[in-house]
Tab-separated table of C-alpha atoms in Angstrom:
chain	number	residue	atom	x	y	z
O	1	UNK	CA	169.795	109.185	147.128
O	2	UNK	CA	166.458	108.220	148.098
O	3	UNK	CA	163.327	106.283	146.877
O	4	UNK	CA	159.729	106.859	147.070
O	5	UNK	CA	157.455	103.850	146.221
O	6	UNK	CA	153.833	104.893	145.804
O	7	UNK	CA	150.739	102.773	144.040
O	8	UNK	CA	147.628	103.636	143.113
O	9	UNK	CA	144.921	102.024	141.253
O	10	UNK	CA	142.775	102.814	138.162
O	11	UNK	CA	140.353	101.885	136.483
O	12	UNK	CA	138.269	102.647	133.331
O	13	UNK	CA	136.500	100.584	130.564
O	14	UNK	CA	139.890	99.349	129.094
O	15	UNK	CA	143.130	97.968	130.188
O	16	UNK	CA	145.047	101.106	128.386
O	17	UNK	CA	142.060	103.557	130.063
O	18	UNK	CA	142.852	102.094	133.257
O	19	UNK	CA	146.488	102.360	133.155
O	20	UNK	CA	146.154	106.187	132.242
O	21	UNK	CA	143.821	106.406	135.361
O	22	UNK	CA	146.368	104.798	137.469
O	23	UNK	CA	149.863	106.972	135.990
O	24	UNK	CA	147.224	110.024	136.669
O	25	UNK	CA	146.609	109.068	140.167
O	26	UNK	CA	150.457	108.832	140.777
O	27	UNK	CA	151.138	112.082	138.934
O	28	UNK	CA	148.770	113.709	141.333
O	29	UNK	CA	150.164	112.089	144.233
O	30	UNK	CA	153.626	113.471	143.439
O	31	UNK	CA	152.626	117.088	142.601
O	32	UNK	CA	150.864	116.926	146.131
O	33	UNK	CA	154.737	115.561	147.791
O	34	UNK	CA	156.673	117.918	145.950
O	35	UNK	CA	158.847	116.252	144.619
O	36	UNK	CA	158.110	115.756	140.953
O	37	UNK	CA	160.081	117.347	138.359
O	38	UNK	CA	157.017	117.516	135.493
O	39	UNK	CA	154.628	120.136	136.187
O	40	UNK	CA	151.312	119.437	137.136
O	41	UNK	CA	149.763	118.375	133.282
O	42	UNK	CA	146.977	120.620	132.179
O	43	UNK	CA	143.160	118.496	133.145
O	44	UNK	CA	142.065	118.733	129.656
O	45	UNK	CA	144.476	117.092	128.525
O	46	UNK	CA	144.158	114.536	130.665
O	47	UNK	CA	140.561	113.992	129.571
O	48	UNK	CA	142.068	114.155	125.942
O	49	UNK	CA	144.571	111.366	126.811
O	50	UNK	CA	141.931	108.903	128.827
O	51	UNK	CA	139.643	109.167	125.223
O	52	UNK	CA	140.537	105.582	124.198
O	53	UNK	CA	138.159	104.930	121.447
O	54	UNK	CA	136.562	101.845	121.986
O	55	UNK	CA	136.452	99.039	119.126
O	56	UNK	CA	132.573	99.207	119.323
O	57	UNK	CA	132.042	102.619	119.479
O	58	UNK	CA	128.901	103.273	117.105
O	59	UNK	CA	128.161	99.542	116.546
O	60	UNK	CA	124.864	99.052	115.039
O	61	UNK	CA	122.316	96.849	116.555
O	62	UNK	CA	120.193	95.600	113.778
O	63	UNK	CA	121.641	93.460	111.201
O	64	UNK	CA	121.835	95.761	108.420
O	65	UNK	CA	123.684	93.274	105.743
O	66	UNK	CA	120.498	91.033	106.588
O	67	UNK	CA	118.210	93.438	105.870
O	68	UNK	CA	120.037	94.839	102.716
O	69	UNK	CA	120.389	91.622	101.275
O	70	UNK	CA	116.705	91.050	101.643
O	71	UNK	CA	115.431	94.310	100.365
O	72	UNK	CA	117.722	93.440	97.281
O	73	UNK	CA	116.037	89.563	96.838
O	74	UNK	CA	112.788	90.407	97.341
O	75	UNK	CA	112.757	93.195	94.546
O	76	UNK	CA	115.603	91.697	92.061
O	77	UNK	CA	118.295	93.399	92.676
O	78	UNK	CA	122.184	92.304	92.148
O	79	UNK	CA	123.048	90.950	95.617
O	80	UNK	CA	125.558	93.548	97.140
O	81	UNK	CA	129.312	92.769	97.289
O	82	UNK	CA	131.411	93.901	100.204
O	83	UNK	CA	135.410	94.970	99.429
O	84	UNK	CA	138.258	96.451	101.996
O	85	UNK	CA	139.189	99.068	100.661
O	86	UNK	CA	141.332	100.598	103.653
O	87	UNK	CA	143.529	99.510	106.238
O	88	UNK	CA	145.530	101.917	108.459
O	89	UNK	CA	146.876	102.560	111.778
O	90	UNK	CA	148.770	100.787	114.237
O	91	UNK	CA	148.324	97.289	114.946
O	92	UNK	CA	146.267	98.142	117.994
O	93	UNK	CA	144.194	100.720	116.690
O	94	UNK	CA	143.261	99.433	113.359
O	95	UNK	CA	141.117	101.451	111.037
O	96	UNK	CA	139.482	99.267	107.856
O	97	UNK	CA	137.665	100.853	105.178
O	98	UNK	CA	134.837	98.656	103.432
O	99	UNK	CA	132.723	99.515	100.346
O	100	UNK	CA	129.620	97.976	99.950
O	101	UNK	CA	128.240	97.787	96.146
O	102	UNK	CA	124.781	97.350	94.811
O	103	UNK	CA	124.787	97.532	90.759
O	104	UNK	CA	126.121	101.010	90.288
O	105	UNK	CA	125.862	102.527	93.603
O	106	UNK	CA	128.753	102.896	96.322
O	107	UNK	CA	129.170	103.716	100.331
O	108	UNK	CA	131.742	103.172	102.349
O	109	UNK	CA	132.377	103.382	106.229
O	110	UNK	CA	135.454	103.184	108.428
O	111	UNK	CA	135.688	100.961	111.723
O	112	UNK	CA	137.676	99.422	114.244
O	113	UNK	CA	136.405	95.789	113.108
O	114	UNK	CA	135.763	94.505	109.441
O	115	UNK	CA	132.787	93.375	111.187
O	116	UNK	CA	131.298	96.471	112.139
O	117	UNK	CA	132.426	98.119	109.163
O	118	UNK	CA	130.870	95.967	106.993
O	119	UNK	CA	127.715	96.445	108.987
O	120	UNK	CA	128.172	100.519	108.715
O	121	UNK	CA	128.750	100.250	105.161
O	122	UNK	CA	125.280	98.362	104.264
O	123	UNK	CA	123.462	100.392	107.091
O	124	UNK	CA	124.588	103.446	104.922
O	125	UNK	CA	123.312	101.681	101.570
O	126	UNK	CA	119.854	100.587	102.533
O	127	UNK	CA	119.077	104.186	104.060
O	128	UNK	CA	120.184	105.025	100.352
O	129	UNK	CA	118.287	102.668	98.235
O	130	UNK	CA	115.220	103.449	100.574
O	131	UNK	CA	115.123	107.315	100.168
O	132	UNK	CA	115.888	106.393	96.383
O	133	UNK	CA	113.539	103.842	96.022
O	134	UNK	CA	110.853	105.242	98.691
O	135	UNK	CA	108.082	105.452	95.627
O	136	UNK	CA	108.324	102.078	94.422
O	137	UNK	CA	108.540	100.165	98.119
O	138	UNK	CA	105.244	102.734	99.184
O	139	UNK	CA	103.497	101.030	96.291
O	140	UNK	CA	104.723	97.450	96.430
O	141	UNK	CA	104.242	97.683	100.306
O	142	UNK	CA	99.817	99.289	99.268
O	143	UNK	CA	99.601	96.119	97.281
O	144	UNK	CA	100.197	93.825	99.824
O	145	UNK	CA	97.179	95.399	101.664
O	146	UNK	CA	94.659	94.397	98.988
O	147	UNK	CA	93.502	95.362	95.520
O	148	UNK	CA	92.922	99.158	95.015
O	149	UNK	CA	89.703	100.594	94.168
O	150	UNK	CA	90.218	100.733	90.931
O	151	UNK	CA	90.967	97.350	90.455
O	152	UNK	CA	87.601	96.690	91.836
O	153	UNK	CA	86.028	98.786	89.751
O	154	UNK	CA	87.631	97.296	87.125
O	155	UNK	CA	86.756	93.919	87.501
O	156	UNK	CA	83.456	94.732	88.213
O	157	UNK	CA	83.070	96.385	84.537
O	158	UNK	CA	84.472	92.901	83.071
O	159	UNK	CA	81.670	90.914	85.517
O	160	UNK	CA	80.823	88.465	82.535
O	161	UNK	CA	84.189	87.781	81.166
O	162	UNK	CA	85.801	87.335	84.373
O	163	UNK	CA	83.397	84.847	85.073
O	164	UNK	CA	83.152	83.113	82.648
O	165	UNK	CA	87.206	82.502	82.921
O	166	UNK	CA	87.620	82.873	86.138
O	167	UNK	CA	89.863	79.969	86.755
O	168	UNK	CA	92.574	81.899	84.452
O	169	UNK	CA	92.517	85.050	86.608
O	170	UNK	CA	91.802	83.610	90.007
O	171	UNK	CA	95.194	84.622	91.347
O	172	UNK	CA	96.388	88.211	92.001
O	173	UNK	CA	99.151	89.751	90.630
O	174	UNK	CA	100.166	91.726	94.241
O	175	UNK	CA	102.667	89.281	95.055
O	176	UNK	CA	104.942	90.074	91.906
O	177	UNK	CA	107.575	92.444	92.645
O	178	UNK	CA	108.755	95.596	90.947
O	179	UNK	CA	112.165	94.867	89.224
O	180	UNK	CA	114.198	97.679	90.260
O	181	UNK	CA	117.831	96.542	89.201
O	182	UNK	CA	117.406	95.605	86.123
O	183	UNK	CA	118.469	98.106	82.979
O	184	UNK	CA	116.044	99.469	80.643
O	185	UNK	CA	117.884	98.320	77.981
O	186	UNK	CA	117.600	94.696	78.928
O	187	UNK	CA	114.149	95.054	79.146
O	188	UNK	CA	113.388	93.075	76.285
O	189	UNK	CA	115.688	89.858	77.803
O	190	UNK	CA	113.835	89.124	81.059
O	191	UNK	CA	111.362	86.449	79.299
O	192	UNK	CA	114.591	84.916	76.900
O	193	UNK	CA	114.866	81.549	79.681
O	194	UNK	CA	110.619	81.275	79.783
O	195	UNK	CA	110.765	77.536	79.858
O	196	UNK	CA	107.556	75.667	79.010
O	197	UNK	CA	106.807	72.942	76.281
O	198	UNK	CA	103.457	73.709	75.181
O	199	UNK	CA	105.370	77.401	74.269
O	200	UNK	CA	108.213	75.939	72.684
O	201	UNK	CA	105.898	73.676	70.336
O	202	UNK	CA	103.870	76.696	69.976
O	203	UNK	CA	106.863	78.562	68.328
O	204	UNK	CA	107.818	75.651	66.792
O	205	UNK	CA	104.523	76.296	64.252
O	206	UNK	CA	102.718	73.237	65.716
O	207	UNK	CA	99.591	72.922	63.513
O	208	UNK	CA	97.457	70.991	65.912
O	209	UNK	CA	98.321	73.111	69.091
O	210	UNK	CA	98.130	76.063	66.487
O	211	UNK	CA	94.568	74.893	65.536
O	212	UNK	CA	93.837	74.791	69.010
O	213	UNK	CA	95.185	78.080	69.731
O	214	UNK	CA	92.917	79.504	67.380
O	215	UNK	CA	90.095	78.211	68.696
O	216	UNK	CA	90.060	78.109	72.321
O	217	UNK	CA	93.313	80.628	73.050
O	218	UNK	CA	91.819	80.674	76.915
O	219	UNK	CA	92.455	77.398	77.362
O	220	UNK	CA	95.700	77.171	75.964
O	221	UNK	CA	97.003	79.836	77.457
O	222	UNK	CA	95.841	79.030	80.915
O	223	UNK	CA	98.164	75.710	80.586
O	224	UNK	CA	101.005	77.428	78.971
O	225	UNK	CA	100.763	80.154	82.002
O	226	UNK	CA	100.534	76.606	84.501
O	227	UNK	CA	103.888	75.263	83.304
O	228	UNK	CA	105.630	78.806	83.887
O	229	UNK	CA	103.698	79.237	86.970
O	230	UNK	CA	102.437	82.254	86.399
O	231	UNK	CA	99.105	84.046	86.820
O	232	UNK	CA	96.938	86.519	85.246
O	233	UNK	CA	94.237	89.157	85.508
O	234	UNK	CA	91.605	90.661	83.671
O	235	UNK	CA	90.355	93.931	84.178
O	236	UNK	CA	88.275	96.078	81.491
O	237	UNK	CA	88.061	99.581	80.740
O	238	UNK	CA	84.723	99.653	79.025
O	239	UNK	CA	84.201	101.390	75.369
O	240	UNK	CA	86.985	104.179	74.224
O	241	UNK	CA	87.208	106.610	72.506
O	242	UNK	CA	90.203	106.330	69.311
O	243	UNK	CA	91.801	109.841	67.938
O	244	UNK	CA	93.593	108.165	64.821
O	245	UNK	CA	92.854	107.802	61.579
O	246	UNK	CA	89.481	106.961	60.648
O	247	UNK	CA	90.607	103.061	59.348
O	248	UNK	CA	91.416	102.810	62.744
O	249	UNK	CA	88.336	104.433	64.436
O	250	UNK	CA	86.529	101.677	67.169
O	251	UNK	CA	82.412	101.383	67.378
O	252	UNK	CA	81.021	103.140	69.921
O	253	UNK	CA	79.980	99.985	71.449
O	254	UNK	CA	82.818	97.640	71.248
O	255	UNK	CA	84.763	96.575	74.213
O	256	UNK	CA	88.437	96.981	75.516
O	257	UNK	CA	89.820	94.342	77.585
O	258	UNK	CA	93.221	94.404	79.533
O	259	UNK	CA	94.951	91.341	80.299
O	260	UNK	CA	97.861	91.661	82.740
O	261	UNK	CA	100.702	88.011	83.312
O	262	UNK	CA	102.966	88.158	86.201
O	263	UNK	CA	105.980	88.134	84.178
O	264	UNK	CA	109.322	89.752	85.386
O	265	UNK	CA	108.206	92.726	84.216
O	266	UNK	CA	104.532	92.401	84.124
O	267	UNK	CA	102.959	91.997	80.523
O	268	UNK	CA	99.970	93.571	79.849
O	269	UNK	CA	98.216	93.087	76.263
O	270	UNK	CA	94.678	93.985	75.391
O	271	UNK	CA	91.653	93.118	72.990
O	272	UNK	CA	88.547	94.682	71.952
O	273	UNK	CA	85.679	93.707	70.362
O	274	UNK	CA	82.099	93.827	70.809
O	275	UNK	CA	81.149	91.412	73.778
O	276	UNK	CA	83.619	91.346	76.509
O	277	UNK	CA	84.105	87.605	76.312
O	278	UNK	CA	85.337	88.058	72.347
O	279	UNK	CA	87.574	90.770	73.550
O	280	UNK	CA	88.816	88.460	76.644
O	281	UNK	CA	89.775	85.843	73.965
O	282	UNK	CA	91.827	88.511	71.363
O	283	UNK	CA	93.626	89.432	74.745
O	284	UNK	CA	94.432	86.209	75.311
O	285	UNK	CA	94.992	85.952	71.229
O	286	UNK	CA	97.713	88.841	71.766
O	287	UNK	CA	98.995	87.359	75.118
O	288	UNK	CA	99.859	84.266	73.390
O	289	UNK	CA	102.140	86.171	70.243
O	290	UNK	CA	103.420	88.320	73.165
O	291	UNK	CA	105.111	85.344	74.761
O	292	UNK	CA	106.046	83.811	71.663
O	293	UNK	CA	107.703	87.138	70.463
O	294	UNK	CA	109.144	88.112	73.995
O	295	UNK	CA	110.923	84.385	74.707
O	296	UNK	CA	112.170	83.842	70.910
């Protein structure tokens, strides 16, 4: 009987990738001595055995659940949940599964960390909701830039009655975003919690506020619009032409004018009449009954 003591050392990224560096070395060693009993293992497979997968193989470097959960604030959409779904393998080589939801949409991804699987799974879902949603973030993204020429051409045609109430219109509506979570059949409940006291005594049939609406519906509306803190926007479309039926036909020379609130979805209500500052006041007329209708 006889013994052979050898060493050799290995290394590699990895305690385990080290070790198989080391038994490799040793193998080799032996083979070269003659006097091991295991042929000479095949170098491929060697390479096969060294793959140890590291734990943060693929890890991202951005924060995608930061930038998911802010694409999903900033245009109203249900914050995303995050559920393990999966969770295999031995306990050194763990594999967890995590699904990341947004309303009605699903992706999953598979990782050696919950960490970086979380992070997979909401990398995966804002690539999805921005091919999806590419249209409506290109347009939300143009109105940050500044009005559009048609806007401009818009308020131009409206010159007297946006002067003359200026002070209701004076902010843009660029800064309101598109709601793109929201179900069109719930439409008609995104103005139910409007909260605002002049509104509520308006729908409450108060004659003098009634009174007042009837005569100056600018002004009342511009306070109503203060206490919900939104703004509004004129822009006017000039004469039109009506196909209907002729109780219903419009004078060539009458005026149409658009009003537009920054509600959550916008509103947008018109009047026309002859001048553009009587047509400016049945849009705000209409505005008025919109928001009484819309938060009853």
């Amino acid at each position: 009987m006889f013994y052979i003591y050898l060493s050799a050392v290995g290394s590699g990224r990895s305690k385990k990738e080290a070790k198989h560096d080391a038994a490799k070395c040793i193998l080799k060693r032996l083979n070269e001595l003659g006097v091991s009993s295991t042929p000479e293992p095949d170098p491929d497979e060697i390479v096969h055995a060294l793959s140890v997968d590291s734990p943060y193989k693929g890890m991202l470097q951005e924060n995608a659940v930061g930038a998911l959960q802010e694409l999903c604030m900033t245009h109203e959409i249900q914050v995303p949940e995050y559920k393990v779904i999966g969770d295999e393998g031995p306990p050194h080589a763990k594999q967890f599964t995590i699904m990341c939801q947004v309303s009605k949409l699903e992706e999953s991804a598979v990782s050696r960390t919950k960490k970086q699987a979380k992070q997979l799974a909401a990398f995966r879902m804002l690539n999805r909701l921005k091919s999806s949603l590419a249209d409506v973030l290109a347009s939300t993204a143009g109105e940050k830039d500044g009005p559009s020429e048609s806007r401009k051409s818009g308020e131009i045609s409206s010159g007297i009655a946006v002067s003359k109430y200026k002070e209701l219109g004076s902010h843009t509506l660029g800064g309101r975003k598109t709601v793109i979570g929201l179900k069109i059949s719930e439409y008609h409940l995104m103005m139910k919690n409007l909260d605002s006291v002049l509104l509520k005594r308006l729908k409450d049939g108060n004659e003098d506020l009634k009174m007042e609406a009837e005569d100056d519906p600018m002004g009342v509306l511009k306070r109503i619009l203060e206490e919900l803190n939104l703004d509004a926007e004129f822009n006017g479309i000039g004469t039109i032409e009506c196909v209907c039926p002729s109780s219903f036909l419009l004078s060539p020379d009458q005026k149409t004018i658009l009003l537009s609130i920054s509600t959550s979805l916008q509103s947008v209500v018109f009047g026309t009449a002859t001048t553009e500052e009587e047509a400016c006041k049945m849009a705000a007329t209409n505005a008025l009954e919109h928001l009484k209708l819309m938060s009853s």
